[in-house]
Coordinates of C-alpha atoms in Angstrom, one line a residue:
M103 CA 0.0 0.0 0.0
T104 CA 1.5 3.3 -1.1
A105 CA 0.3 6.7 0.0
R106 CA 1.7 9.7 -1.9
I107 CA 1.4 13.4 -1.3
V108 CA 2.1 15.3 -4.5
T109 CA 0.8 18.4 -6.1
P110 CA -2.2 17.4 -8.2
E111 CA -1.9 17.8 -11.9
P112 CA -4.9 19.1 -13.9
D113 CA -7.0 16.4 -15.4
V114 CA -6.2 15.6 -19.0
D115 CA -9.6 14.7 -20.4
R116 CA -9.6 12.6 -23.5
P117 CA -12.8 12.3 -25.4
P118 CA -14.2 8.9 -26.1
A119 CA -13.2 7.3 -29.4
P120 CA -15.5 8.2 -32.3
R121 CA -18.5 5.8 -32.7
L122 CA -21.0 5.4 -35.4
A123 CA -23.7 4.8 -32.7
F124 CA -25.5 7.9 -31.3
D125 CA -24.6 7.2 -27.7
R126 CA -25.0 9.7 -24.8
H127 CA -21.5 11.3 -25.5
T128 CA -22.5 12.1 -29.0
W129 CA -25.8 13.6 -28.0
K130 CA -24.2 15.7 -25.4
E131 CA -21.7 17.0 -27.9
I132 CA -24.5 17.8 -30.3
A133 CA -26.3 19.7 -27.6
Y134 CA -23.1 21.6 -26.9
L135 CA -22.5 22.5 -30.5
L136 CA -26.2 23.6 -31.0
S137 CA -26.0 25.8 -27.9
N138 CA -22.8 27.5 -29.1
L139 CA -24.7 30.0 -31.2
P140 CA -27.0 31.5 -28.5
V141 CA -24.3 31.5 -25.9
A142 CA -21.8 33.0 -28.2
V143 CA -24.2 35.8 -29.2
L144 CA -24.8 36.7 -25.5
G145 CA -21.0 36.6 -24.8
F146 CA -20.2 38.7 -27.8
V147 CA -22.8 41.3 -27.1
Y148 CA -21.5 41.6 -23.5
V149 CA -17.9 42.0 -24.3
V150 CA -18.5 44.5 -27.1
T151 CA -20.8 46.6 -24.9
M152 CA -18.3 46.4 -22.0
L153 CA -15.3 47.4 -24.1
A154 CA -17.2 50.1 -26.0
T155 CA -18.5 51.6 -22.8
G156 CA -15.3 51.4 -20.8
V157 CA -13.0 52.6 -23.6
G158 CA -15.5 55.3 -24.7
L159 CA -15.7 56.7 -21.1
A160 CA -11.9 56.3 -20.5
V161 CA -11.5 60.1 -20.8
T162 CA -13.9 60.5 -17.9
V163 CA -13.6 59.4 -14.3
I164 CA -15.8 56.4 -14.6
G165 CA -14.4 54.8 -17.7
L166 CA -11.7 52.6 -16.1
P167 CA -13.8 51.5 -13.2
V168 CA -16.5 50.4 -15.7
L169 CA -13.9 48.5 -17.7
A170 CA -12.6 46.8 -14.5
A171 CA -16.2 45.8 -13.5
G172 CA -16.7 44.5 -17.0
L173 CA -13.6 42.3 -16.7
L174 CA -15.0 40.9 -13.4
G175 CA -18.1 40.0 -15.3
A176 CA -16.0 38.4 -18.0
R177 CA -14.6 36.1 -15.3
Q178 CA -18.1 35.0 -14.5
L179 CA -18.8 34.3 -18.3
G180 CA -15.6 32.1 -18.3
K181 CA -16.9 30.3 -15.2
A182 CA -20.2 29.6 -16.9
E183 CA -18.4 28.4 -20.1
R184 CA -16.3 26.0 -18.0
G185 CA -19.4 24.7 -16.4
R186 CA -21.1 24.1 -19.8
A187 CA -18.0 22.3 -21.1
R188 CA -17.9 20.2 -17.9
A189 CA -21.5 19.2 -18.2
L190 CA -21.7 18.5 -21.9
L191 CA -18.1 17.7 -23.0
G192 CA -16.8 16.1 -19.8
L193 CA -14.0 18.6 -19.9
R194 CA -12.8 19.5 -16.4
I195 CA -10.8 22.8 -16.2
E196 CA -9.5 24.1 -13.0
E197 CA -11.0 27.4 -11.8
P198 CA -8.5 30.3 -11.8
S199 CA -7.5 31.7 -8.4
P200 CA -9.5 34.8 -7.3
L201 CA -7.9 38.2 -7.6
P202 CA -5.7 39.1 -4.6
R203 CA -7.2 41.5 -2.2
R204 CA -4.7 43.6 -0.2
R205 CA -5.8 46.2 2.3
D206 CA -2.8 48.4 1.8
E207 CA -3.0 48.8 -2.0
G208 CA -5.8 51.4 -2.0
F209 CA -8.4 52.1 -4.6
F210 CA -6.1 52.7 -7.5
G211 CA -4.0 49.6 -6.7
R212 CA -7.1 47.4 -6.7
L213 CA -8.3 49.1 -9.9
W214 CA -5.0 48.4 -11.7
S215 CA -4.9 44.8 -10.6
R216 CA -8.4 44.3 -12.1
L217 CA -7.5 46.1 -15.3
K218 CA -4.5 43.8 -15.9
D219 CA -6.3 40.6 -15.0
P220 CA -5.1 38.0 -17.5
V221 CA -8.1 35.7 -16.8
G222 CA -10.6 38.4 -17.7
W223 CA -8.8 39.4 -20.9
R224 CA -8.4 35.8 -22.1
T225 CA -12.2 35.3 -21.6
V226 CA -12.8 38.5 -23.6
L227 CA -10.7 37.0 -26.4
Y228 CA -12.6 33.7 -26.1
E229 CA -16.0 35.4 -26.5
F230 CA -14.8 37.4 -29.5
M231 CA -13.7 34.1 -31.2
R232 CA -16.9 32.3 -30.3
L233 CA -19.3 34.2 -32.5
P234 CA -18.1 33.1 -35.9
W235 CA -17.2 29.6 -34.5
G236 CA -20.7 29.4 -32.9
V237 CA -22.4 30.2 -36.2
L238 CA -20.3 27.6 -38.1
T239 CA -20.8 24.8 -35.6
F240 CA -24.5 25.5 -35.3
A241 CA -25.0 25.5 -39.1
I242 CA -22.9 22.3 -39.6
T243 CA -24.5 20.4 -36.7
L244 CA -28.1 21.4 -37.7
T245 CA -27.5 20.5 -41.3
G246 CA -25.8 17.2 -40.3
L247 CA -28.9 16.2 -38.3
F248 CA -30.9 16.1 -41.6
V249 CA -28.5 15.3 -44.5
L250 CA -25.3 13.9 -42.9
W251 CA -26.8 11.4 -40.5
P252 CA -24.4 8.5 -41.2
V253 CA -21.2 10.5 -40.6
L254 CA -22.6 13.0 -38.1
P255 CA -20.8 11.4 -35.0
F256 CA -17.4 11.9 -36.7
I257 CA -18.2 15.5 -37.6
V258 CA -19.5 16.2 -34.1
R259 CA -16.5 14.6 -32.5
G260 CA -14.1 16.7 -34.6
L261 CA -16.0 20.0 -33.8
A262 CA -16.2 19.2 -30.1
N263 CA -12.5 18.4 -30.0
A264 CA -11.8 21.8 -31.5
D265 CA -14.1 23.3 -28.8
R266 CA -12.2 21.4 -26.1
A267 CA -8.8 22.7 -27.4
M268 CA -10.2 26.3 -27.5
A269 CA -11.5 26.1 -23.9
R270 CA -8.3 24.6 -22.6
A271 CA -6.2 27.3 -24.2
L272 CA -8.2 30.3 -23.2
L273 CA -10.3 29.3 -20.1
S274 CA -7.6 27.4 -18.1
P275 CA -5.7 29.1 -15.3
S276 CA -2.6 31.0 -16.3
D277 CA -0.5 27.9 -16.7
E278 CA 1.8 27.0 -13.9
L279 CA 1.8 30.4 -12.3
E280 CA -2.0 30.3 -11.4
R281 CA -1.6 26.7 -10.0
R282 CA 1.4 27.8 -8.1
I283 CA -0.4 30.7 -6.5
A284 CA -3.3 28.4 -5.4
E285 CA -0.7 25.9 -3.9
L286 CA 1.1 28.6 -2.0
E287 CA -2.2 30.0 -0.6
S288 CA -3.1 26.5 0.7
D289 CA 0.4 25.9 2.0
R290 CA 0.4 29.2 3.9
G291 CA -2.7 28.0 5.8
V292 CA -1.0 24.7 6.7
V293 CA 2.1 26.5 8.0
V294 CA 0.0 28.9 10.1
D295 CA -2.1 26.0 11.6
T296 CA 1.1 24.0 12.3
A297 CA 2.8 26.9 14.0
A298 CA -0.3 27.5 16.2
A299 CA -0.5 23.9 17.2
D300 CA 3.2 23.9 18.1
L301 CA 2.7 27.0 20.3
R302 CA -0.3 25.4 22.1
R303 CA 1.8 22.2 22.7
I304 CA 4.7 24.2 24.2
E305 CA 2.3 26.2 26.4
R306 CA 0.6 23.0 27.6
D307 CA 3.9 21.3 28.3
L308 CA 5.2 24.3 30.3
H309 CA 1.9 24.6 32.2
D310 CA 1.5 20.9 33.1
G311 CA 5.2 20.1 33.5
A312 CA 8.0 22.4 34.5
Q313 CA 5.7 25.2 35.8
A314 CA 3.8 22.8 38.2
R315 CA 7.1 21.4 39.5
L316 CA 8.5 24.9 40.1
V317 CA 5.3 25.8 42.1
N318 CA 5.7 22.7 44.2
L319 CA 9.4 23.5 44.7
A320 CA 8.6 27.1 45.9
M321 CA 6.0 25.7 48.4
G322 CA 8.4 23.1 49.6
L323 CA 11.2 25.6 50.2
G324 CA 8.8 27.9 52.0
L325 CA 7.8 25.1 54.4
A326 CA 11.5 24.1 54.9
K327 CA 12.3 27.8 55.8
E328 CA 9.6 27.8 58.4
K329 CA 10.9 24.5 60.0
L330 CA 14.6 25.4 59.7
L331 CA 14.9 26.5 63.4
E332 CA 12.3 24.3 65.1
D333 CA 12.9 21.0 63.3
P334 CA 16.2 21.0 61.3
D335 CA 15.9 17.4 60.4
A336 CA 12.5 17.8 58.7
A337 CA 13.8 21.0 57.0
A338 CA 16.8 19.1 55.6
A339 CA 14.4 16.4 54.3
M340 CA 12.3 19.0 52.6
V341 CA 15.3 20.7 51.0
D342 CA 16.5 17.3 49.8
E343 CA 13.1 16.7 48.2
A344 CA 13.2 20.1 46.7
H345 CA 16.5 19.3 45.2
G346 CA 15.0 16.3 43.5
E347 CA 12.2 18.5 42.1
V348 CA 14.8 20.9 40.7
K349 CA 16.5 18.0 38.8
L350 CA 13.2 16.8 37.4
A351 CA 12.1 20.4 36.4
L352 CA 15.5 20.9 34.6
Q353 CA 15.1 17.6 32.8
E354 CA 11.7 18.6 31.6
L355 CA 12.9 21.9 30.4
R356 CA 15.8 20.2 28.5
D357 CA 13.3 17.9 26.8
L358 CA 11.1 20.8 25.9
A359 CA 14.0 22.8 24.5
R360 CA 15.1 19.8 22.5
G361 CA 11.6 19.6 21.1
I362 CA 11.7 23.2 20.0
H363 CA 15.2 23.1 18.5
P364 CA 17.9 20.8 19.8
A365 CA 21.2 22.4 20.6
V366 CA 23.1 19.5 19.0
L367 CA 21.4 20.3 15.6
T368 CA 22.6 23.9 15.8
D369 CA 26.1 23.1 16.9
R370 CA 27.0 19.9 15.1
G371 CA 24.5 19.4 12.3
L372 CA 22.0 16.9 11.0
D373 CA 24.2 13.8 11.3
A374 CA 24.9 14.2 15.0
A375 CA 21.3 15.3 15.8
L376 CA 19.9 12.2 14.1
S377 CA 22.3 10.0 15.9
S378 CA 21.1 11.5 19.2
V379 CA 17.5 10.8 18.2
A380 CA 18.3 7.3 17.2
S381 CA 20.0 6.6 20.5
R382 CA 16.6 7.3 22.3
C383 CA 14.6 4.9 20.1
T384 CA 13.6 1.6 21.7
V385 CA 15.0 -0.4 18.8
P386 CA 18.5 -0.4 17.3
V387 CA 18.7 2.2 14.6
K388 CA 21.5 2.6 12.0
V389 CA 22.0 6.2 10.8
T390 CA 23.8 7.0 7.5
A391 CA 24.1 10.7 6.5
D392 CA 25.9 11.5 3.2
L393 CA 25.8 15.3 2.9
P394 CA 28.5 17.4 1.3
H395 CA 27.6 20.3 3.6
R396 CA 24.8 21.5 5.8
P397 CA 21.5 22.6 4.2
A398 CA 19.6 25.8 5.2
A399 CA 18.6 25.9 8.9
A400 CA 14.9 25.7 8.1
I401 CA 15.3 22.6 5.9
E402 CA 17.6 21.0 8.4
G403 CA 15.1 21.5 11.2
I404 CA 12.2 20.0 9.2
A405 CA 14.4 17.0 8.3
Y406 CA 15.3 16.5 12.0
F407 CA 11.7 16.7 13.2
T408 CA 10.5 14.4 10.4
V409 CA 13.0 11.7 11.4
S410 CA 12.2 12.2 15.1
E411 CA 8.5 11.7 14.5
L412 CA 9.1 8.7 12.3
L413 CA 11.4 7.0 14.9
Q414 CA 8.7 7.7 17.6
N415 CA 6.2 5.8 15.4
V416 CA 8.7 3.0 15.1
S417 CA 9.1 2.8 18.9
K418 CA 5.3 3.0 19.6
H419 CA 3.5 1.3 16.8
S420 CA 5.8 -0.9 14.6
G421 CA 6.9 -3.8 16.8
A422 CA 10.2 -3.7 14.8
R423 CA 13.5 -5.3 15.8
S424 CA 15.7 -2.9 13.9
A425 CA 15.4 0.3 11.8
S426 CA 17.6 2.5 9.6
V427 CA 17.8 6.1 8.7
D428 CA 19.5 7.2 5.4
V429 CA 19.9 10.9 4.5
W430 CA 21.5 12.1 1.3
R431 CA 21.5 14.8 -1.3
S432 CA 20.4 14.2 -4.9
A433 CA 20.8 17.2 -7.2
D434 CA 18.7 20.0 -5.6
R435 CA 16.7 17.7 -3.2
L436 CA 17.4 16.4 0.3
L437 CA 16.2 12.8 0.6
I438 CA 15.3 10.9 3.8
Q439 CA 14.4 7.3 4.0
V440 CA 13.4 5.5 7.3
R441 CA 13.0 1.7 7.2
D442 CA 11.9 -0.8 9.8
D443 CA 11.2 -4.5 9.8
G444 CA 8.0 -4.2 11.9
Q445 CA 4.4 -5.3 11.3
G446 CA 3.6 -2.7 8.6
G447 CA 0.2 -1.3 7.9
A448 CA 1.2 2.3 8.4
S449 CA -0.8 4.9 6.4
L450 CA -1.6 8.6 6.5
D451 CA -5.1 8.2 7.9
K452 CA -4.4 6.1 11.0
G453 CA -3.6 8.9 13.4
T454 CA 0.1 8.1 13.7
G455 CA 1.2 11.7 13.0
M456 CA 2.2 11.0 9.4
S457 CA -0.5 13.2 8.0
G458 CA 0.9 16.1 9.9
L459 CA 4.4 15.3 8.5
A460 CA 3.0 15.2 5.0
D461 CA 1.3 18.6 5.5
R462 CA 4.5 20.1 6.9
L463 CA 6.6 18.8 4.0
G464 CA 4.0 19.8 1.4
A465 CA 4.2 23.4 2.7
V466 CA 7.8 23.6 1.6
D467 CA 7.4 21.8 -1.7
G468 CA 8.4 18.5 -0.2
L469 CA 7.2 14.9 -0.9
F470 CA 6.1 12.2 1.5
V471 CA 5.7 8.6 0.5
V472 CA 4.7 5.7 2.7
D473 CA 5.2 2.1 1.6
S474 CA 3.9 -0.2 4.4
P475 CA 2.2 -3.4 3.4
E476 CA 0.6 -5.5 6.0
G477 CA 3.2 -7.7 7.6
G478 CA 6.0 -5.2 6.8
P479 CA 8.5 -3.9 6.2
T480 CA 7.8 -0.2 6.3
T481 CA 9.7 2.3 4.2
V482 CA 8.9 6.0 4.5
T483 CA 10.6 8.4 2.0
A484 CA 10.6 12.1 2.6
E485 CA 12.0 14.6 0.1
L486 CA 12.8 18.3 0.7
P487 CA 14.1 21.0 -1.5
W488 CA 17.8 21.6 -0.9
R489 CA 18.8 25.2 0.0
D490 CA 22.3 26.1 0.8
R491 CA 23.1 27.4 4.2
T492 CA 23.5 31.2 4.5
P493 CA 26.7 32.1 6.4
A494 CA 26.0 33.8 9.7

């Protein structure tokens, strides 16, 4: 069983092979081609009216706002056309990302961003091209229903494929840039949620652990101070108990600091930090790190916490007898592979923390792959972008 977190590619919809029979695909394509003319007339009238009004009034105050509003309306026309193509042609086109809204850009900044909207302008071009094409497809399809019946499915398929190509070219998002913007917006939300969860965890650990011990320590020392003169032996016992509490509080603070960012990672790098993590695992772990030099601090930290979480899963859930950690660089990627000979069955949806790791890696253009068949072994591969370390 393999679970993979990758950036989804847009669907590449291939039309069904041409058939002589008039099946449902053919009838849907006929309906699409016959509806081209009325839809194209409405779209053409809208864009001509919008451009004529906006450009004609450009010398006045309201011309450019009218044109910007018209481009927003053109976006809605494009959305309707994508819905029609999806319903009748089975063509799934991703919706473009909405226009960015920044509070600090002001009225003229928002106006300019709407006037240069590439999605709106491509829709305007699409509606201009649709009128002659709509007349042609309507005439051919209507004529074919009466006089070209035997070959009509082939004709309809060819015209519909031309419509598909036109819609993909002009109604799709702005290639990779639009998809990248949508991915970054999603990743930003994941990063914010992860940071908030980490802050809540640190606050909870401080409140329930070291803070509670320090409160008990203060109370114990206060009682010992009161008994110091009247009962020195009892006071000495209380001081001794307080000394033990201090040691436990210091250990909890060290563990908490290691969970935030371990000192060994900062001082000695990923190899030494991973060896330290492996030494705390309940099964023997072999660590191999082949890195020419240290990556950027952020990438190094994510790699450390990824391996730490995976080794915790090995300790708690795998039932393994041995495990291994391999870290190496390949081109501009940092690769991590954690293997164990346990019982297998790990996945992203079983609450073992792997889904959180996948989200964290995805937020920095990483990749997270789990290969864990029932009965084992389990191999988890993580991939991070390599960024060189900036000198201090």
